[in-house]
PDB file of C-alpha atoms in Angstrom:
ATOM      1  CA  GLN A   1      70.241  49.112 151.561  1.00  0.00           C
ATOM      2  CA  SER A   2      68.520  52.788 151.863  1.00  0.00           C
ATOM      3  CA  GLY A   3      66.339  54.324 149.007  1.00  0.00           C
ATOM      4  CA  ALA A   4      66.656  58.451 148.340  1.00  0.00           C
ATOM      5  CA  ALA A   5      63.869  61.224 147.769  1.00  0.00           C
ATOM      6  CA  LEU A   6      65.899  63.089 144.549  1.00  0.00           C
ATOM      7  CA  ALA A   7      64.400  65.928 142.498  1.00  0.00           C
ATOM      8  CA  LEU A   8      67.049  67.327 139.550  1.00  0.00           C
ATOM      9  CA  PRO A   9      67.883  70.778 138.817  1.00  0.00           C
ATOM     10  CA  ALA A  10      65.604  72.983 136.728  1.00  0.00           C
ATOM     11  CA  GLU A  11      69.228  72.846 134.114  1.00  0.00           C
ATOM     12  CA  TYR A  12      68.956  69.360 134.226  1.00  0.00           C
ATOM     13  CA  ALA A  13      67.141  67.187 131.524  1.00  0.00           C
ATOM     14  CA  VAL A  14      65.064  64.723 132.329  1.00  0.00           C
ATOM     15  CA  THR A  15      65.893  62.501 129.799  1.00  0.00           C
ATOM     16  CA  PRO A  16      67.711  58.926 129.034  1.00  0.00           C
ATOM     17  CA  GLY A  17      70.651  60.882 128.544  1.00  0.00           C
ATOM     18  CA  GLY A  18      70.306  62.876 131.395  1.00  0.00           C
ATOM     19  CA  LEU A  19      69.238  60.683 133.991  1.00  0.00           C
ATOM     20  CA  PHE A  20      71.695  58.436 133.198  1.00  0.00           C
ATOM     21  CA  GLY A  21      74.897  59.205 131.051  1.00  0.00           C
ATOM     22  CA  GLU A  22      78.172  58.428 131.999  1.00  0.00           C
ATOM     23  CA  ASP A  23      80.104  62.334 131.528  1.00  0.00           C
ATOM     24  CA  PRO A  24      83.065  62.002 132.860  1.00  0.00           C
ATOM     25  CA  SER A  25      82.053  65.493 134.353  1.00  0.00           C
ATOM     26  CA  ARG A  26      79.694  64.285 136.742  1.00  0.00           C
ATOM     27  CA  VAL A  27      80.179  62.900 140.804  1.00  0.00           C
ATOM     28  CA  LEU A  28      78.063  61.878 142.840  1.00  0.00           C
ATOM     29  CA  VAL A  29      78.344  62.546 145.994  1.00  0.00           C
ATOM     30  CA  SER A  30      76.681  61.698 149.278  1.00  0.00           C
ATOM     31  CA  VAL A  31      77.494  63.843 152.826  1.00  0.00           C
ATOM     32  CA  THR A  32      75.796  64.229 155.676  1.00  0.00           C
ATOM     33  CA  PRO A  33      73.892  66.450 156.834  1.00  0.00           C
ATOM     34  CA  TYR A  34      76.686  67.707 159.120  1.00  0.00           C
ATOM     35  CA  VAL A  35      79.501  68.340 156.591  1.00  0.00           C
ATOM     36  CA  LEU A  36      76.607  69.645 153.791  1.00  0.00           C
ATOM     37  CA  GLU A  37      77.679  73.057 154.389  1.00  0.00           C
ATOM     38  CA  LEU A  38      81.298  72.465 154.868  1.00  0.00           C
ATOM     39  CA  PHE A  39      81.323  70.755 151.451  1.00  0.00           C
ATOM     40  CA  SER A  40      79.110  72.776 149.297  1.00  0.00           C
ATOM     41  CA  ARG A  41      81.469  75.508 150.881  1.00  0.00           C
ATOM     42  CA  ARG A  42      84.868  73.777 149.271  1.00  0.00           C
ATOM     43  CA  VAL A  43      83.366  72.836 145.915  1.00  0.00           C
ATOM     44  CA  ALA A  44      82.604  76.216 145.147  1.00  0.00           C
ATOM     45  CA  GLU A  45      85.922  77.646 146.575  1.00  0.00           C
ATOM     46  CA  ALA A  46      87.640  75.152 144.307  1.00  0.00           C
ATOM     47  CA  GLY A  47      85.336  76.442 141.089  1.00  0.00           C
ATOM     48  CA  VAL A  48      83.528  73.290 141.213  1.00  0.00           C
ATOM     49  CA  PRO A  49      79.651  72.963 140.643  1.00  0.00           C
ATOM     50  CA  CYS A  50      77.981  71.239 142.366  1.00  0.00           C
ATOM     51  CA  ALA A  51      73.594  70.581 142.922  1.00  0.00           C
ATOM     52  CA  PHE A  52      71.877  68.720 146.381  1.00  0.00           C
ATOM     53  CA  LEU A  53      69.885  66.800 144.664  1.00  0.00           C
ATOM     54  CA  GLY A  54      68.136  65.079 147.519  1.00  0.00           C
ATOM     55  CA  ARG A  55      68.253  62.668 151.028  1.00  0.00           C
ATOM     56  CA  VAL A  56      69.298  59.068 151.323  1.00  0.00           C
ATOM     57  CA  GLY A  57      67.011  56.537 152.941  1.00  0.00           C
ATOM     58  CA  GLY A  58      63.476  55.095 152.676  1.00  0.00           C
ATOM     59  CA  ALA A  59      62.449  52.025 151.319  1.00  0.00           C
ATOM     60  CA  SER A  60      62.857  53.642 148.081  1.00  0.00           C
ATOM     61  CA  LEU A  61      64.216  55.461 144.901  1.00  0.00           C
ATOM     62  CA  SER A  62      61.953  58.387 143.617  1.00  0.00           C
ATOM     63  CA  LEU A  63      62.774  60.786 141.290  1.00  0.00           C
ATOM     64  CA  GLU A  64      60.475  63.718 141.869  1.00  0.00           C
ATOM     65  CA  GLY A  65      57.942  64.544 138.364  1.00  0.00           C
ATOM     66  CA  VAL A  66      59.642  60.865 136.843  1.00  0.00           C
ATOM     67  CA  ALA A  67      58.677  57.851 138.741  1.00  0.00           C
ATOM     68  CA  SER A  68      59.243  55.912 141.963  1.00  0.00           C
ATOM     69  CA  TRP A  69      60.649  52.375 143.262  1.00  0.00           C
ATOM     70  CA  GLY A  70      60.561  49.927 145.286  1.00  0.00           C
ATOM     71  CA  LEU A  71      64.393  48.488 146.815  1.00  0.00           C
ATOM     72  CA  ASP A  72      62.414  45.276 146.801  1.00  0.00           C
ATOM     73  CA  GLU A  73      61.109  45.751 143.341  1.00  0.00           C
ATOM     74  CA  MET A  74      65.069  46.805 141.544  1.00  0.00           C
ATOM     75  CA  ARG A  75      66.248  44.155 144.303  1.00  0.00           C
ATOM     76  CA  GLU A  76      63.768  41.212 142.119  1.00  0.00           C
ATOM     77  CA  ALA A  77      64.597  43.318 138.542  1.00  0.00           C
ATOM     78  CA  HIS A  78      68.050  43.628 138.375  1.00  0.00           C
ATOM     79  CA  ALA A  79      68.549  40.073 139.899  1.00  0.00           C
ATOM     80  CA  SER A  80      66.213  38.001 137.406  1.00  0.00           C
ATOM     81  CA  ALA A  81      67.524  40.869 134.612  1.00  0.00           C
ATOM     82  CA  LEU A  82      69.424  37.430 133.199  1.00  0.00           C
ATOM     83  CA  ASP A  83      65.972  35.030 133.894  1.00  0.00           C
ATOM     84  CA  GLU A  84      65.058  34.396 129.922  1.00  0.00           C
ATOM     85  CA  ILE A  85      68.544  35.279 128.019  1.00  0.00           C
ATOM     86  CA  VAL A  86      70.060  32.252 130.032  1.00  0.00           C
ATOM     87  CA  GLY A  87      66.932  30.014 130.083  1.00  0.00           C
ATOM     88  CA  ARG A  88      65.633  30.117 134.248  1.00  0.00           C
TER      89      ARG A  88
END
């Protein structure tokens, strides 16, 4: 498992809706650096907006200017999320 270092472009709001909204027009794509230029050119040719958000890798998920979470911390939070509700 890999973390990521991300930065939102200025036109995106750093709000819960901006960060976690599930608008049908948003798609997150991860491509290797080798094909990044080709991918960017193809989506531009198709008239699809595209923004580079960051790089995959490392032991944390960080969003510039917002927060950083360690993968172990997130894994534990996910694994224990329902413990209180189900009485563990």
